[in-house]
mmCIF file of C-alpha atoms in Angstrom:
data_model
loop_
_atom_site.group_PDB
_atom_site.id
_atom_site.type_symbol
_atom_site.label_atom_id
_atom_site.label_comp_id
_atom_site.label_asym_id
_atom_site.label_seq_id
_atom_site.Cartn_x
_atom_site.Cartn_y
_atom_site.Cartn_z
ATOM 1 C CA UNK A 14 0.000 0.000 0.000
ATOM 2 C CA UNK A 15 2.779 2.444 0.865
ATOM 3 C CA UNK A 16 4.554 1.824 -2.420
ATOM 4 C CA UNK A 17 1.332 2.517 -4.334
ATOM 5 C CA UNK A 18 0.756 5.756 -2.428
ATOM 6 C CA UNK A 19 4.351 6.811 -3.069
ATOM 7 C CA UNK A 20 4.125 6.034 -6.795
ATOM 8 C CA UNK A 21 0.787 7.860 -7.109
ATOM 9 C CA UNK A 22 2.255 10.913 -5.399
ATOM 10 C CA UNK A 23 5.418 10.795 -7.515
ATOM 11 C CA UNK A 24 3.335 10.519 -10.679
ATOM 12 C CA UNK A 25 0.910 13.335 -9.854
ATOM 13 C CA UNK A 26 3.692 15.625 -8.660
ATOM 14 C CA UNK A 27 4.981 15.692 -12.237
ATOM 15 C CA UNK A 28 1.629 16.921 -13.597
ATOM 16 C CA UNK A 29 1.542 20.691 -13.105
ATOM 17 C CA UNK A 30 -2.243 21.065 -12.827
ATOM 18 C CA UNK A 31 -2.559 18.112 -10.422
ATOM 19 C CA UNK A 32 0.161 19.534 -8.165
ATOM 20 C CA UNK A 33 -1.518 22.965 -8.041
ATOM 21 C CA UNK A 34 -4.931 21.419 -7.390
ATOM 22 C CA UNK A 35 -3.508 19.323 -4.544
ATOM 23 C CA UNK A 36 -1.852 22.350 -2.932
ATOM 24 C CA UNK A 37 -5.006 24.450 -3.331
ATOM 25 C CA UNK A 38 -7.364 21.812 -1.923
ATOM 26 C CA UNK A 39 -5.212 20.649 0.993
ATOM 27 C CA UNK A 40 -3.619 23.926 2.170
ATOM 28 C CA UNK A 41 -6.038 24.505 5.069
ATOM 29 C CA UNK A 42 -5.907 20.867 6.140
ATOM 30 C CA UNK A 43 -2.093 20.852 6.075
ATOM 31 C CA UNK A 44 -1.949 24.060 8.124
ATOM 32 C CA UNK A 45 -4.286 22.566 10.716
ATOM 33 C CA UNK A 46 -2.358 19.267 10.819
ATOM 34 C CA UNK A 47 0.953 21.090 11.288
ATOM 35 C CA UNK A 48 -0.483 22.969 14.255
ATOM 36 C CA UNK A 49 -1.835 19.775 15.808
ATOM 37 C CA UNK A 50 1.429 17.874 15.328
ATOM 38 C CA UNK A 51 3.480 20.777 16.697
ATOM 39 C CA UNK A 52 1.231 20.996 19.757
ATOM 40 C CA UNK A 53 1.381 17.225 20.254
ATOM 41 C CA UNK A 54 5.134 16.917 19.820
ATOM 42 C CA UNK A 55 6.413 20.126 21.406
ATOM 43 C CA UNK A 56 3.531 21.978 23.026
ATOM 44 C CA UNK A 57 2.544 19.189 25.388
ATOM 45 C CA UNK A 58 6.138 18.917 26.587
ATOM 46 C CA UNK A 59 6.232 22.484 27.949
ATOM 47 C CA UNK A 60 6.859 22.090 31.693
ATOM 48 C CA UNK A 61 4.519 24.836 32.933
ATOM 49 C CA UNK A 62 4.767 23.735 36.586
ATOM 50 C CA UNK A 63 8.538 24.334 36.586
ATOM 51 C CA UNK A 64 8.146 27.947 35.399
ATOM 52 C CA UNK A 65 7.611 29.049 39.020
ATOM 53 C CA UNK A 66 11.011 27.662 40.096
ATOM 54 C CA UNK A 67 13.505 30.548 40.668
ATOM 55 C CA UNK A 68 16.305 28.380 39.220
ATOM 56 C CA UNK A 69 14.366 27.940 35.971
ATOM 57 C CA UNK A 70 13.417 31.616 35.789
ATOM 58 C CA UNK A 71 17.005 32.728 36.434
ATOM 59 C CA UNK A 72 18.513 30.416 33.839
ATOM 60 C CA UNK A 73 15.698 31.298 31.457
ATOM 61 C CA UNK A 74 16.613 34.977 31.603
ATOM 62 C CA UNK A 75 20.313 34.156 31.214
ATOM 63 C CA UNK A 76 19.520 32.099 28.114
ATOM 64 C CA UNK A 77 17.266 34.893 26.862
ATOM 65 C CA UNK A 78 20.256 37.223 27.118
ATOM 66 C CA UNK A 79 22.148 34.733 24.962
ATOM 67 C CA UNK A 80 19.369 35.006 22.375
ATOM 68 C CA UNK A 81 19.670 38.799 22.523
ATOM 69 C CA UNK A 82 23.400 38.399 21.863
ATOM 70 C CA UNK A 83 22.414 37.812 18.218
ATOM 71 C CA UNK A 84 21.341 41.470 17.989
ATOM 72 C CA UNK A 85 24.898 42.770 17.274
ATOM 73 C CA UNK A 86 24.809 40.863 13.982
ATOM 74 C CA UNK A 87 23.226 44.054 12.696
ATOM 75 C CA UNK A 88 26.744 45.461 12.452
ATOM 76 C CA UNK A 89 27.358 43.222 9.443
ATOM 77 C CA UNK A 90 24.490 44.589 7.352
ATOM 78 C CA UNK A 91 25.909 46.176 4.194
ATOM 79 C CA UNK A 92 25.047 49.756 3.322
ATOM 80 C CA UNK A 93 23.169 49.991 0.017
ATOM 81 C CA UNK A 94 22.155 53.652 0.065
ATOM 82 C CA UNK A 95 24.045 56.843 0.804
ATOM 83 C CA UNK A 96 22.627 58.782 3.726
ATOM 84 C CA UNK A 97 22.930 62.562 3.853
ATOM 85 C CA UNK A 98 24.215 64.157 7.042
ATOM 86 C CA UNK A 99 21.357 65.249 9.298
ATOM 87 C CA UNK A 100 18.685 63.447 7.259
ATOM 88 C CA UNK A 101 15.450 62.763 9.123
ATOM 89 C CA UNK A 102 15.213 59.270 7.648
ATOM 90 C CA UNK A 103 18.094 56.801 7.622
ATOM 91 C CA UNK A 104 17.383 53.585 5.683
ATOM 92 C CA UNK A 105 20.743 52.132 6.691
ATOM 93 C CA UNK A 106 19.899 52.453 10.393
ATOM 94 C CA UNK A 107 16.471 50.947 9.651
ATOM 95 C CA UNK A 108 18.022 47.970 7.852
ATOM 96 C CA UNK A 109 20.513 47.377 10.639
ATOM 97 C CA UNK A 110 18.023 47.546 13.503
ATOM 98 C CA UNK A 111 15.386 45.429 11.781
ATOM 99 C CA UNK A 112 17.944 42.782 10.788
ATOM 100 C CA UNK A 113 19.421 42.616 14.286
ATOM 101 C CA UNK A 114 16.019 42.367 15.928
ATOM 102 C CA UNK A 115 14.754 39.844 13.375
ATOM 103 C CA UNK A 116 17.684 37.592 14.299
ATOM 104 C CA UNK A 117 16.406 37.423 17.889
ATOM 105 C CA UNK A 118 12.991 36.129 16.745
ATOM 106 C CA UNK A 119 14.379 32.795 15.588
ATOM 107 C CA UNK A 120 13.850 30.106 18.179
ATOM 108 C CA UNK A 121 11.338 27.520 17.056
ATOM 109 C CA UNK A 122 14.031 25.000 16.183
ATOM 110 C CA UNK A 123 15.343 25.310 19.745
ATOM 111 C CA UNK A 124 12.222 23.509 20.981
ATOM 112 C CA UNK A 125 13.085 20.486 18.863
ATOM 113 C CA UNK A 126 16.739 20.419 19.911
ATOM 114 C CA UNK A 127 15.872 20.857 23.590
ATOM 115 C CA UNK A 128 13.237 18.097 23.423
ATOM 116 C CA UNK A 129 15.773 15.786 21.781
ATOM 117 C CA UNK A 130 18.378 16.592 24.457
ATOM 118 C CA UNK A 131 15.820 15.960 27.203
ATOM 119 C CA UNK A 132 14.803 12.659 25.612
ATOM 120 C CA UNK A 133 18.446 11.511 25.515
ATOM 121 C CA UNK A 134 19.008 12.646 29.151
ATOM 122 C CA UNK A 135 21.593 15.208 28.064
ATOM 123 C CA UNK A 136 19.922 17.967 30.066
ATOM 124 C CA UNK A 137 17.790 18.036 33.207
ATOM 125 C CA UNK A 138 14.103 18.916 33.309
ATOM 126 C CA UNK A 139 14.969 22.225 34.951
ATOM 127 C CA UNK A 140 17.393 23.233 32.193
ATOM 128 C CA UNK A 141 14.834 22.124 29.597
ATOM 129 C CA UNK A 142 12.232 24.330 31.293
ATOM 130 C CA UNK A 143 14.710 27.233 31.298
ATOM 131 C CA UNK A 144 15.377 26.767 27.567
ATOM 132 C CA UNK A 145 11.655 26.654 26.842
ATOM 133 C CA UNK A 146 11.143 29.769 28.995
ATOM 134 C CA UNK A 147 13.870 31.656 27.107
ATOM 135 C CA UNK A 148 12.578 30.595 23.699
ATOM 136 C CA UNK A 149 8.996 31.492 24.611
ATOM 137 C CA UNK A 150 10.163 34.864 25.892
ATOM 138 C CA UNK A 151 12.025 35.446 22.650
ATOM 139 C CA UNK A 152 9.155 34.253 20.454
ATOM 140 C CA UNK A 153 6.713 36.535 22.269
ATOM 141 C CA UNK A 154 8.684 39.753 22.837
ATOM 142 C CA UNK A 155 10.814 40.020 19.701
ATOM 143 C CA UNK A 156 7.969 40.099 17.138
ATOM 144 C CA UNK A 157 6.134 42.842 19.061
ATOM 145 C CA UNK A 158 9.273 44.964 19.308
ATOM 146 C CA UNK A 159 10.041 44.289 15.637
ATOM 147 C CA UNK A 160 6.519 45.293 14.600
ATOM 148 C CA UNK A 161 6.794 48.549 16.582
ATOM 149 C CA UNK A 162 10.157 49.271 15.001
ATOM 150 C CA UNK A 163 8.832 48.640 11.480
ATOM 151 C CA UNK A 164 5.835 50.920 12.134
ATOM 152 C CA UNK A 165 8.167 53.647 13.439
ATOM 153 C CA UNK A 166 10.415 53.496 10.384
ATOM 154 C CA UNK A 167 7.435 53.370 8.007
ATOM 155 C CA UNK A 168 6.147 56.564 9.626
ATOM 156 C CA UNK A 169 9.616 58.133 9.340
ATOM 157 C CA UNK A 170 9.781 57.141 5.675
ATOM 158 C CA UNK A 171 6.366 58.669 4.906
ATOM 159 C CA UNK A 172 7.337 61.926 6.618
ATOM 160 C CA UNK A 173 10.608 61.978 4.674
ATOM 161 C CA UNK A 174 8.799 61.354 1.376
ATOM 162 C CA UNK A 175 6.287 64.126 2.120
ATOM 163 C CA UNK A 176 9.100 66.542 2.995
ATOM 164 C CA UNK A 177 11.128 65.745 -0.113
ATOM 165 C CA UNK A 178 8.251 65.443 -2.602
ATOM 166 C CA UNK A 179 9.180 67.731 -5.511
ATOM 167 C CA UNK A 180 5.566 68.193 -6.680
ATOM 168 C CA UNK A 181 4.491 69.685 -3.344
ATOM 169 C CA UNK A 182 7.559 71.947 -3.154
ATOM 170 C CA UNK A 183 6.757 73.582 -6.522
ATOM 171 C CA UNK A 184 3.193 74.506 -5.584
#
């Protein structure tokens, strides 16, 4: 049965219209299944009871600081545009800050690695809880800060475009 299913999938994947129809018809189901499997494999392993332990909270914040240590990667963002001295809008600063902050949002894979390490008895339950705490903190705070930063720079860009619009300056 498995060989037949594999061969049917391999055959239909080569037919462009069949592939697109499959993706279109099963997208919502696949999204739902991914959420269920993630919750079953990772979500149910979150040790909520250990989050009140001061040891876990302390190590969680230390590990969160390690996640924030990715922020200085913004220093390696190349400059694509020249910025005039005293300009109200600096796209280079925007690119650097958004890149650095976006690097701190990455943490979903850490759940999988930590669960594997816990399963192989490489780390204790307390350290696992601290890792989960740090990753959850990162996954919750970083996107909100990033969204605020993007909104701020979008507002700055609109103000800069209004101030430098040549059609409004001529009238």
